[in-house]
Short mmCIF file of C-alpha atoms and ligand atoms in Angstrom, two decimals:
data_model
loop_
_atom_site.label_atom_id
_atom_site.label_comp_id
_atom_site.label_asym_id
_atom_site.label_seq_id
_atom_site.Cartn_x
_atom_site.Cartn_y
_atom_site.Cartn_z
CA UNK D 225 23.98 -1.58 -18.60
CA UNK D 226 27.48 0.26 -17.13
CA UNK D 227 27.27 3.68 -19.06
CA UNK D 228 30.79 4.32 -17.06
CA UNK D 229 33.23 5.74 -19.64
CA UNK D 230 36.24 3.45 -20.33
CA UNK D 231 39.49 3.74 -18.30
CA UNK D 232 42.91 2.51 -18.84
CA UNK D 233 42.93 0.23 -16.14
CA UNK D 234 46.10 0.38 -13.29
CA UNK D 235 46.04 -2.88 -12.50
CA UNK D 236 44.60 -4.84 -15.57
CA UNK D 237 45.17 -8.38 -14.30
CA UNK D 238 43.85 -7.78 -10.88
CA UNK D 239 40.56 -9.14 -10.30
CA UNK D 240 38.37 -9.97 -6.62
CA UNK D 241 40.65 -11.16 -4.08
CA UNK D 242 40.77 -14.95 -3.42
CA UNK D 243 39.71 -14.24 0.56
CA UNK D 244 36.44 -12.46 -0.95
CA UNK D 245 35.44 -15.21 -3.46
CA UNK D 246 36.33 -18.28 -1.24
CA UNK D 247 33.60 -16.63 1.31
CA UNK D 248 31.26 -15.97 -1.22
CA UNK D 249 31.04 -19.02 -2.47
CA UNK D 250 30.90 -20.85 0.99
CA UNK D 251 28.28 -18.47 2.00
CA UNK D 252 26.13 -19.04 -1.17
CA UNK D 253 26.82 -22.79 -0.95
CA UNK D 254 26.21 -22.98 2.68
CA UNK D 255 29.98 -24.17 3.50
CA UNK D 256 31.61 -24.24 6.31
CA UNK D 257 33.89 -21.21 5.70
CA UNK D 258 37.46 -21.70 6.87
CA UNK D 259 38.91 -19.93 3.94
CA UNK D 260 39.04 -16.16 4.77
CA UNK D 261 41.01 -16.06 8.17
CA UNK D 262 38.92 -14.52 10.96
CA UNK D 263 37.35 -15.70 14.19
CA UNK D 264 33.83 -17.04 14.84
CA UNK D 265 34.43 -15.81 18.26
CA UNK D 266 33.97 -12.18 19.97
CA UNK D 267 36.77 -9.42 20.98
CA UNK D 268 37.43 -9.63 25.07
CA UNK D 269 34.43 -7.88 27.04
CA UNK D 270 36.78 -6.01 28.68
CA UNK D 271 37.78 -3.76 25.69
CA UNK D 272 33.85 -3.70 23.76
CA UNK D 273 32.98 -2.21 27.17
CA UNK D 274 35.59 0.70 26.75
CA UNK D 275 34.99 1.70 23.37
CA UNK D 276 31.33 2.02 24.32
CA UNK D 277 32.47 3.88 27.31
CA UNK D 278 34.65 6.52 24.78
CA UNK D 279 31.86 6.64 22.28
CA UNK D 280 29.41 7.75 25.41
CA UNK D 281 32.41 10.23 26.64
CA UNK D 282 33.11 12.69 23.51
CA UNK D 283 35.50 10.72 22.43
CA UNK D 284 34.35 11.19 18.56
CA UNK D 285 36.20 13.84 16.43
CA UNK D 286 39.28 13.32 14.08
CA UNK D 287 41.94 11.83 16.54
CA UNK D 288 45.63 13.32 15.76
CA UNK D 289 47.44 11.91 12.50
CA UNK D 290 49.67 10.01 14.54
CA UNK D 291 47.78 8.09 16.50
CA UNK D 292 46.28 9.29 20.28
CA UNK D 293 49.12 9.82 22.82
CA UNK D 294 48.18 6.63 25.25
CA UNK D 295 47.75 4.29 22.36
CA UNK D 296 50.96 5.53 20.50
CA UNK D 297 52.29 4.69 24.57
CA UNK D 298 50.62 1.00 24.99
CA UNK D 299 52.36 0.57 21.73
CA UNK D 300 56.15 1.25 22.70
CA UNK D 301 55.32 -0.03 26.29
CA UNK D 302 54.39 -3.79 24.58
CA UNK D 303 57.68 -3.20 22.11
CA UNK D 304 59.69 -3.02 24.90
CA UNK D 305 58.86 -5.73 26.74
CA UNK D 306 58.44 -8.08 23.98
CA UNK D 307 61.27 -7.25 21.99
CA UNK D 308 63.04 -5.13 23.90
CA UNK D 309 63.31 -2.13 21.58
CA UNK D 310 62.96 0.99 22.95
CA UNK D 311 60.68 3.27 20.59
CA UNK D 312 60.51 7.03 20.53
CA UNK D 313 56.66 7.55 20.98
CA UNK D 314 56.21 10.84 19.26
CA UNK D 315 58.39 10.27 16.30
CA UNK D 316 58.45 6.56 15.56
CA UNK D 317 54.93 4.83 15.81
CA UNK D 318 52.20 5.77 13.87
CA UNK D 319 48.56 4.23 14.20
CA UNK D 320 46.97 3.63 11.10
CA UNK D 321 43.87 1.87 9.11
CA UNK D 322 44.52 -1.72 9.86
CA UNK D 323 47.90 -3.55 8.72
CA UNK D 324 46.53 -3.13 5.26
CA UNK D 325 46.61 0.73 4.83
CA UNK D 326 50.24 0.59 6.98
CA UNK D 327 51.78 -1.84 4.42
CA UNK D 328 49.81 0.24 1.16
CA UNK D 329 51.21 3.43 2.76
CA UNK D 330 55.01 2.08 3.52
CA UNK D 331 55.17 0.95 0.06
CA UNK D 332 54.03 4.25 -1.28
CA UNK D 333 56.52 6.19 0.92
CA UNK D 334 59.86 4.35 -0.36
CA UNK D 335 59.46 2.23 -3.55
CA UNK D 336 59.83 5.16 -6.45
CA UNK D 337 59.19 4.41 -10.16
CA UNK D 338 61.55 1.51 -11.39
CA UNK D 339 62.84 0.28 -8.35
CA UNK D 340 62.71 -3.40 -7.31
CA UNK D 341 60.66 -5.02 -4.26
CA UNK D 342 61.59 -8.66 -3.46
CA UNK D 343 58.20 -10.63 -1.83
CA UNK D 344 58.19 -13.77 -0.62
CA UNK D 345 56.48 -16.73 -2.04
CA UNK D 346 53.82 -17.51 -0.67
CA UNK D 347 53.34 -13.65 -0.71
CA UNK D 348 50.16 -12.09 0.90
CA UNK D 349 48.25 -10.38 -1.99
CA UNK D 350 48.18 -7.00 -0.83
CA UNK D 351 51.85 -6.13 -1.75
CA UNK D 352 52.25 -6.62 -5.28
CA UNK D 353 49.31 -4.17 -6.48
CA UNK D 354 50.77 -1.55 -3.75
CA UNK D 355 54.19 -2.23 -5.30
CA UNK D 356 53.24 -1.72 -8.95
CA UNK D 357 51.22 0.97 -8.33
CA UNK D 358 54.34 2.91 -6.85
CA UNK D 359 55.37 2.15 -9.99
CA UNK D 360 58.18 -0.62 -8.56
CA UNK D 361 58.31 -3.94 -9.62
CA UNK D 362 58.23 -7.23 -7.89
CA UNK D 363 60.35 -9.68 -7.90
CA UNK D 364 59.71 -12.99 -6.22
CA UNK D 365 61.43 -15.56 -3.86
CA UNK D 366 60.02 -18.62 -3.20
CA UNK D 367 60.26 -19.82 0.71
CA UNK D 368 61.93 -23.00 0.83
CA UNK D 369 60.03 -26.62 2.19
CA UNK D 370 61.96 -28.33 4.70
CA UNK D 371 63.21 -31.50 4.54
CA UNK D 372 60.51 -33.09 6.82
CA UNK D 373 58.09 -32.15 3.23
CA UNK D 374 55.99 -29.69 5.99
CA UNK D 375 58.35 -26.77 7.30
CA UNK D 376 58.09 -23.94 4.95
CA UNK D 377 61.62 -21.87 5.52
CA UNK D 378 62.95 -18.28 4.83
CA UNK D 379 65.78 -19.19 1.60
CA UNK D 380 68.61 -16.43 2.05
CA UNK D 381 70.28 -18.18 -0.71
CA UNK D 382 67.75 -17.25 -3.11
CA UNK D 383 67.19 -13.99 -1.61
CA UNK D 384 70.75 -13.06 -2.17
CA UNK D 385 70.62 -14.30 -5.95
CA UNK D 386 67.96 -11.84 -6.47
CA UNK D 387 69.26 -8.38 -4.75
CA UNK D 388 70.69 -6.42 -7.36
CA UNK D 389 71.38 -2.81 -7.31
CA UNK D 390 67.52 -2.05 -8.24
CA UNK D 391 66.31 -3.85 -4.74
CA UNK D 392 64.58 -0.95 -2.72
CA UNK D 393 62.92 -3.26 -0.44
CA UNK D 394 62.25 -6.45 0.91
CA UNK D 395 58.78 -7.32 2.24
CA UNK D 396 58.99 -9.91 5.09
CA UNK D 397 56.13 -11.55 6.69
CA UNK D 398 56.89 -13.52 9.48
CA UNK D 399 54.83 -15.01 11.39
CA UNK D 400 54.03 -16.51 7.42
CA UNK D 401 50.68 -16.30 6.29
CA UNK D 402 49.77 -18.71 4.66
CA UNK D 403 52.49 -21.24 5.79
CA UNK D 404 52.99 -20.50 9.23
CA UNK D 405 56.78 -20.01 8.86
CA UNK D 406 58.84 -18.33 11.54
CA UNK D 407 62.38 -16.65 11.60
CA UNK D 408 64.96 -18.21 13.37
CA UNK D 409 67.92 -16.06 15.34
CA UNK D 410 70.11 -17.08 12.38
CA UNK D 411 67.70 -16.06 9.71
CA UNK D 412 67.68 -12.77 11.45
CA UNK D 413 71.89 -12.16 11.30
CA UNK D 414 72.18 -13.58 7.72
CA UNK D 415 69.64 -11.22 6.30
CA UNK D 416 71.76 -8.50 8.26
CA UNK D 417 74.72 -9.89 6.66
CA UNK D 418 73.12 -9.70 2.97
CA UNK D 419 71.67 -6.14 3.81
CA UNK D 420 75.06 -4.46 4.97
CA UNK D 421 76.82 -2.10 2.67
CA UNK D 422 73.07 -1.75 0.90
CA UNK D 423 70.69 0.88 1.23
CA UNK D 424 68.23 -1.43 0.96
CA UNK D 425 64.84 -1.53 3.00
CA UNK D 426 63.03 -4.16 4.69
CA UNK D 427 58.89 -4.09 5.29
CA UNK D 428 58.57 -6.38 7.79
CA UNK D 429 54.33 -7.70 8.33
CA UNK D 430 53.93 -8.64 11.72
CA UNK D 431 50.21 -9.33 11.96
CA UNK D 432 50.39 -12.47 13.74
CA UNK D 433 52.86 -11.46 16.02
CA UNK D 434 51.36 -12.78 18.88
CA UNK D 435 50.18 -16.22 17.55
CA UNK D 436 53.51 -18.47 17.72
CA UNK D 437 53.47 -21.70 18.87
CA UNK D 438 55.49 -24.74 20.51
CA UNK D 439 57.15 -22.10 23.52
CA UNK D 440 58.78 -20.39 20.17
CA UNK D 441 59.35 -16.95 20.44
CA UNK D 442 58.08 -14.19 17.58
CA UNK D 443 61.29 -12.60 16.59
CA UNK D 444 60.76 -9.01 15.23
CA UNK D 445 62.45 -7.60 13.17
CA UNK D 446 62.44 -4.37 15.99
CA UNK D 447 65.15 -6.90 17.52
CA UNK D 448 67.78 -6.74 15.83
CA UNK D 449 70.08 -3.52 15.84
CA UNK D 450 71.42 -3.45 12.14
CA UNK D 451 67.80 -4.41 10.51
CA UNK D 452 65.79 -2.12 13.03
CA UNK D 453 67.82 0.65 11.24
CA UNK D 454 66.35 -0.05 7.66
CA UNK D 455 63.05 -1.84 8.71
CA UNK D 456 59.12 -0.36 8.95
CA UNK D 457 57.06 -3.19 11.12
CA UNK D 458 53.77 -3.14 10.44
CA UNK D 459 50.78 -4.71 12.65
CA UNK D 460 47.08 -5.30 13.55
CA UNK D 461 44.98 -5.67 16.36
CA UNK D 462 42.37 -7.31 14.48
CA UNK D 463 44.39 -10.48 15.05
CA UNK D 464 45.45 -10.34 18.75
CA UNK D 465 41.79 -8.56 19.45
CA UNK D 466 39.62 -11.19 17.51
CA UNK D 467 38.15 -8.38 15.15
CA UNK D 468 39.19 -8.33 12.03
CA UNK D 469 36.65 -5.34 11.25
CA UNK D 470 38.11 -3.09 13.28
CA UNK D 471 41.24 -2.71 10.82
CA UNK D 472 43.37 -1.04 13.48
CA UNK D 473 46.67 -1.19 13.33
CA UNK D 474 50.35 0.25 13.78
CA UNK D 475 53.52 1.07 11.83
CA UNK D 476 57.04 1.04 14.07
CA UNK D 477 59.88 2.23 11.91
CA UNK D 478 62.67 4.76 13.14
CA UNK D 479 62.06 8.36 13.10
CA UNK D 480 63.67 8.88 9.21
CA UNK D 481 61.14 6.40 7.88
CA UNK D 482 58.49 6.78 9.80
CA UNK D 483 58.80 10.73 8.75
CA UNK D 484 58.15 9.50 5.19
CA UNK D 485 55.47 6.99 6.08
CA UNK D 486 53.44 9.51 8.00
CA UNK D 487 53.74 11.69 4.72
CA UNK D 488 51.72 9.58 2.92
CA UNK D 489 49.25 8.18 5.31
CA UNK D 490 48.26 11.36 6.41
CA UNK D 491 46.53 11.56 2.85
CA UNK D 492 45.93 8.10 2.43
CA UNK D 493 43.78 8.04 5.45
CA UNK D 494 44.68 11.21 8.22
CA UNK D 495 43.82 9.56 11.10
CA UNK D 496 42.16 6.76 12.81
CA UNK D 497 38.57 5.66 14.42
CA UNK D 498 38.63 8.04 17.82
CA UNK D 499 36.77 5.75 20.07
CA UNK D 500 38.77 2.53 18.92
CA UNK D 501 42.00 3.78 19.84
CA UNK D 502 41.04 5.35 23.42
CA UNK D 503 39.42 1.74 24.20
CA UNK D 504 42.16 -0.18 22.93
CA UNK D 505 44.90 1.81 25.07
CA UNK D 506 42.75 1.37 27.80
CA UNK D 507 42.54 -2.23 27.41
CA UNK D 508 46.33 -2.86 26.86
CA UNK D 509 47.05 -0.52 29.95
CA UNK D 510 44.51 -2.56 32.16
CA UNK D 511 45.03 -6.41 30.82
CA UNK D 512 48.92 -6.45 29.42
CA UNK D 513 48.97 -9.73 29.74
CA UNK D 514 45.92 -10.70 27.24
CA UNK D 515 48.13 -11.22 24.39
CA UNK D 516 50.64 -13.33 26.24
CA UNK D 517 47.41 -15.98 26.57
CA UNK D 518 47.05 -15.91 22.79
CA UNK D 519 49.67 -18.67 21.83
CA UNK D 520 48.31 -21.19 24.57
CA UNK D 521 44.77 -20.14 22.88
CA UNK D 522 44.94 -20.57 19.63
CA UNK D 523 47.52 -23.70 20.23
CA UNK D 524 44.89 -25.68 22.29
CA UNK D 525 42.33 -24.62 18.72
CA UNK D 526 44.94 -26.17 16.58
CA UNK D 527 45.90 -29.22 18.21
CA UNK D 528 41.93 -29.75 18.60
CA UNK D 529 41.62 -29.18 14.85
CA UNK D 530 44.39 -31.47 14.03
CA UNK D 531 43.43 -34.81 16.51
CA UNK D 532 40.01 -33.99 14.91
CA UNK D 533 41.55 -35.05 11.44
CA UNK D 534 43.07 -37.95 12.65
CA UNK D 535 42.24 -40.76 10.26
CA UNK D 536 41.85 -38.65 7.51
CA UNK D 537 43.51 -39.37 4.11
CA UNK D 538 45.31 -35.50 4.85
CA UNK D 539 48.82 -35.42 5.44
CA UNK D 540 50.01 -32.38 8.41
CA UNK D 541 52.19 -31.04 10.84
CA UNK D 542 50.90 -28.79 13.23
CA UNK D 543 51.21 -25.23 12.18
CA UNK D 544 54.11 -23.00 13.99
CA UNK D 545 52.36 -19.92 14.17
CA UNK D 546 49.19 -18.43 12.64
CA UNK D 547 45.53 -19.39 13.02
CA UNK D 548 45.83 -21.29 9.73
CA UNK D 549 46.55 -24.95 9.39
CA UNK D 550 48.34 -26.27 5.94
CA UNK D 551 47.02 -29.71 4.90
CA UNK D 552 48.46 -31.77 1.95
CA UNK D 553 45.91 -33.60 0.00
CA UNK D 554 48.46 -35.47 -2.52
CA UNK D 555 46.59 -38.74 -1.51
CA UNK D 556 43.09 -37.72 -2.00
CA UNK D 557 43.00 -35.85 -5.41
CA UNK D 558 45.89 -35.04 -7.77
CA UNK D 559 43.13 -31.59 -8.60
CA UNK D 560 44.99 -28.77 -8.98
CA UNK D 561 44.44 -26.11 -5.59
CA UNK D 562 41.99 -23.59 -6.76
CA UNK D 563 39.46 -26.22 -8.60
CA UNK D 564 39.80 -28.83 -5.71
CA UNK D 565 38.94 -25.99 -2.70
CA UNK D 566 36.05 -24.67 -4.82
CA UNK D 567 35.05 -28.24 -5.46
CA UNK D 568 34.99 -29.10 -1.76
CA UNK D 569 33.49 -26.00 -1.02
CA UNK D 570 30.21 -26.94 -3.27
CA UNK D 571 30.79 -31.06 -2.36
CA UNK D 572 31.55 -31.47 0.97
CA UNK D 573 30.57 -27.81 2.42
CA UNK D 574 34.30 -26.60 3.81
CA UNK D 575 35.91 -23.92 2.37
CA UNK D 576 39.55 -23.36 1.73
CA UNK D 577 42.07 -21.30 0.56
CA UNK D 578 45.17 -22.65 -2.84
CA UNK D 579 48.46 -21.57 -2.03
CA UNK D 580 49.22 -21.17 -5.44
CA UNK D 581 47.28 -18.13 -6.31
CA UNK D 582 50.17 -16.13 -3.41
CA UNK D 583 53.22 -17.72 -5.58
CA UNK D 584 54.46 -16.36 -8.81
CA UNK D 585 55.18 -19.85 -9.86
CA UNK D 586 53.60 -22.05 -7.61
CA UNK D 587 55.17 -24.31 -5.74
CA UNK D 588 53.57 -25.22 -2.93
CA UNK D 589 51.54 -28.53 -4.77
CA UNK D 590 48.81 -30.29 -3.24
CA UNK D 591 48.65 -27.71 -0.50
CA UNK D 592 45.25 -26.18 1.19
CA UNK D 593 45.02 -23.60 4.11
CA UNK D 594 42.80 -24.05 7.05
CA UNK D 595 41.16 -21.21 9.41
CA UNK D 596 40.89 -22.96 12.73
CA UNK D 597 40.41 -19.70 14.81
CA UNK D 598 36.69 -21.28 14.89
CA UNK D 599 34.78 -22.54 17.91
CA UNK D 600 34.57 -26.26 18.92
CA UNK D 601 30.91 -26.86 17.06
CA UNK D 602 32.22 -25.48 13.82
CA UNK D 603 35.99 -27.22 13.99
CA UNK D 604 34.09 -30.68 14.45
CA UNK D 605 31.65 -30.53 11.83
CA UNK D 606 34.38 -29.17 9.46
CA UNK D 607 36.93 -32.11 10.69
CA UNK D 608 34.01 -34.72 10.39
CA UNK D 609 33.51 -33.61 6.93
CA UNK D 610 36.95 -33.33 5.88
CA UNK D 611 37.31 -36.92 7.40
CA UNK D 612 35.13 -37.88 4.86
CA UNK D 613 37.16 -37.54 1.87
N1 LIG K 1078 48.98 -9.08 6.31
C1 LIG K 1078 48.65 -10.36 6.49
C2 LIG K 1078 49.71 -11.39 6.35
C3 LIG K 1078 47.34 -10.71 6.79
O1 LIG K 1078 47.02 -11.98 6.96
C4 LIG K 1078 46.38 -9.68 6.90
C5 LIG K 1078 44.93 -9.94 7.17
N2 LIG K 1078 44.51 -10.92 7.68
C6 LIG K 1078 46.76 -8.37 6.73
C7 LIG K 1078 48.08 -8.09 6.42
C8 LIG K 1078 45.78 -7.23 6.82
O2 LIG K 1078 45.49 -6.87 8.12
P1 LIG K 1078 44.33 -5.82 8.44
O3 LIG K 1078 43.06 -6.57 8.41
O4 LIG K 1078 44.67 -5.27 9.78
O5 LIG K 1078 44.38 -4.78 7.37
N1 LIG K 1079 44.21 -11.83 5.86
C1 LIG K 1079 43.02 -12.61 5.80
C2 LIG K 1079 43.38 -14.03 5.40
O1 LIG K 1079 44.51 -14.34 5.18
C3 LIG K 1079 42.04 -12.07 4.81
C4 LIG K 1079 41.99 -10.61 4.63
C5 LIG K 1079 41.11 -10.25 3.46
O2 LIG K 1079 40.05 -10.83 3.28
N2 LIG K 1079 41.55 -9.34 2.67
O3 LIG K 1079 42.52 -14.83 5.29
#
């Protein structure tokens, strides 16, 4: 019996995220679990060995708020060569508790009690609750699906219906999880173009940064001179590191914002795991190039995944960017998302994760995602299943 007393709840309508009870059920069904996005394989020797090293060495008191100095360094070194923005090191990166706590304390920082935050459709489900419980309020803009039925696209049209003089901020995700949408040069200039004149903000989540496909190129928002101005980038390492329990990650704004970020995630979290940041600038400093292999990587993973569904009843194209594949199951099962992936989690042992549940009204239709940051046992046996249907 809960003998808690009652509380008016925050967020009444929030329950257990759909990562959490896709990977519950697959682990107490047995499933193969390509819902919750995370790999099956380890972080690089290279860096495990230097966080041991640090955690040997005294390296295990509060680090600074900031960030340590050579990590704060690897950071602005990588933004410079990758998208050539230069990056004040002191003033304008900040380390912080995973991508989740950067994007929960950049929302905090700028969205005050009535204003409006535009996310985009399918929107990771992190930002609302942070939104509303700035007291903003979100409004939502569905991407657009390309004309080849696949391609999931940034709609500037739309986003431009929707700014009013309310909009505070726009939360951008690009690479797009769960679509695997990227932003195009143009996208880039026309969202300057909508933005100029406006004091509006943009939070732009960068997670999978390093994970673009096809000889693409990621293009940050840290590129471009007008949006850099207005724009807080946040990013992980548990993606580019293969650890998604380390929750390490960054937040890149200019020194104005980041001023106001750092005022909140100083009490949101202070600082960050000691040893994990002097093994991780060690790491970047000694193998710069490790995240220039990841594309080739995880491309070779998700062409394997996708011959391996050859002759399935699934209709695909391979994903852009992302370790997540979308597959389109409008001739299997006219189920609707959320029963059919729990229903194939229990059936045929694969789990899955709806696309609806990230859209305000959902739009995305007979649409699953697909993990396929998996190793080659666990891709086959999921393909051979899913061939099944
Ligand atoms: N944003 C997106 C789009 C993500 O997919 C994830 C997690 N996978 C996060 C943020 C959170 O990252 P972290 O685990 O570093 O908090
Ligand atoms: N971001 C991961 C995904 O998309 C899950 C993170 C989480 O479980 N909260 O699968």
């Amino acid at each position: 019996m809960d003998s808690g007393r009652a509380v008016t709840s925050k967020l009444p309508d929030v329950g257990t995220t759909i990562f959490t009870v896709m990977s519950q059920l697959a682990h107490e069904t047995g499933a193969i679990n390509l819902a919750q996005g995370f790999p099956s394989f380890e972080p690089p020797k290279g860096l495990t060995e230097r966080i041991a090293w640090h955690l040997d060495h005294g390296a295990n008191q509060y680090a600074p708020m900031t960030g340590i100095p050579a990590l704060r360094r690897a950071i602005a070194e990588k933004t410079l060569r990758l998208q050539g923005r230069e990056v004040d090191v002191e003033t304008e990166i900040t380390v912080c508790t995973g991508a989740t706590e950067g994007l929960f304390s950049a929302i905090q920082a700028v969205v005050h009690a009535g204003d409006e935050v535009i996310v985009i459709d399918p929107a990771y489900d992190s930002y609302e609750p942070a939104v509303r419980l700035a007291g903003g309020i979100t409004r939502h803009v569905p991407l657009r699906i390309a004309d080849d039925g696949h391609d999931f696209e940034l709609d500037l049209q739309r986003l431009e219906e929707t700014l009013n003089t309310k909009t505070r901020l726009i939360i951008l995700n690009f690479p797009h999880n769960p679509t695997g949408a990227i932003l195009s040069a143009a996208d880039l200039d026309g969202l300057a173009d909508l933005l100029r004149g406006t004091d509006i903000l943009l939070l732009s989540d960068e997670v999978y940064e390093h994970i673009v496909f096809d000889g693409a190129a990621h293009l940050s928002l840290l590129r471009h001179d007008e949006l850099w101005e207005r724009t807080l980038v946040v990013s992980s390492f548990g993606k580019t590191f293969h650890a998604t329990g380390w929750k390490l990650g960054y937040c890149i704004a200019p020194q104005t914002l980041s001023t106001e970020f750092r005022k909140v995630h100083q009490f949101t979290t202070f600082s960050v795991s000691t040893p994990m940041q002097y093994g991780i600038a060690d790491f970047l400093d000694s193998d710069p190039d490790f995240y220039l292999r990841l594309p080739a990587f995880y491309q070779e993973k998700r062409d394997q995944f996708c011959d391996l569904l050859e002759g399935s009843r699934f209709r695909l194209k391979p994903a852009r960017s992302t370790f997540f594949q979308i597959m389109d199951y409008a001739d299997i099962s006219d189920a609707d998302d959320l029963s059919l992936c729990k229903r194939w989690t229990q059936d045929i042992g694969v789990a899955s994760i709806p696309l609806s549940v990230f859209c305000e009204t959902p739009f995305t239709g007979s649409r699953l995602r697909f993990c396929f940051a998996k190793d080659d046992a666990t891709l086959e046996e999921a393909a051979r299943r899913l061939r099944s249907l």
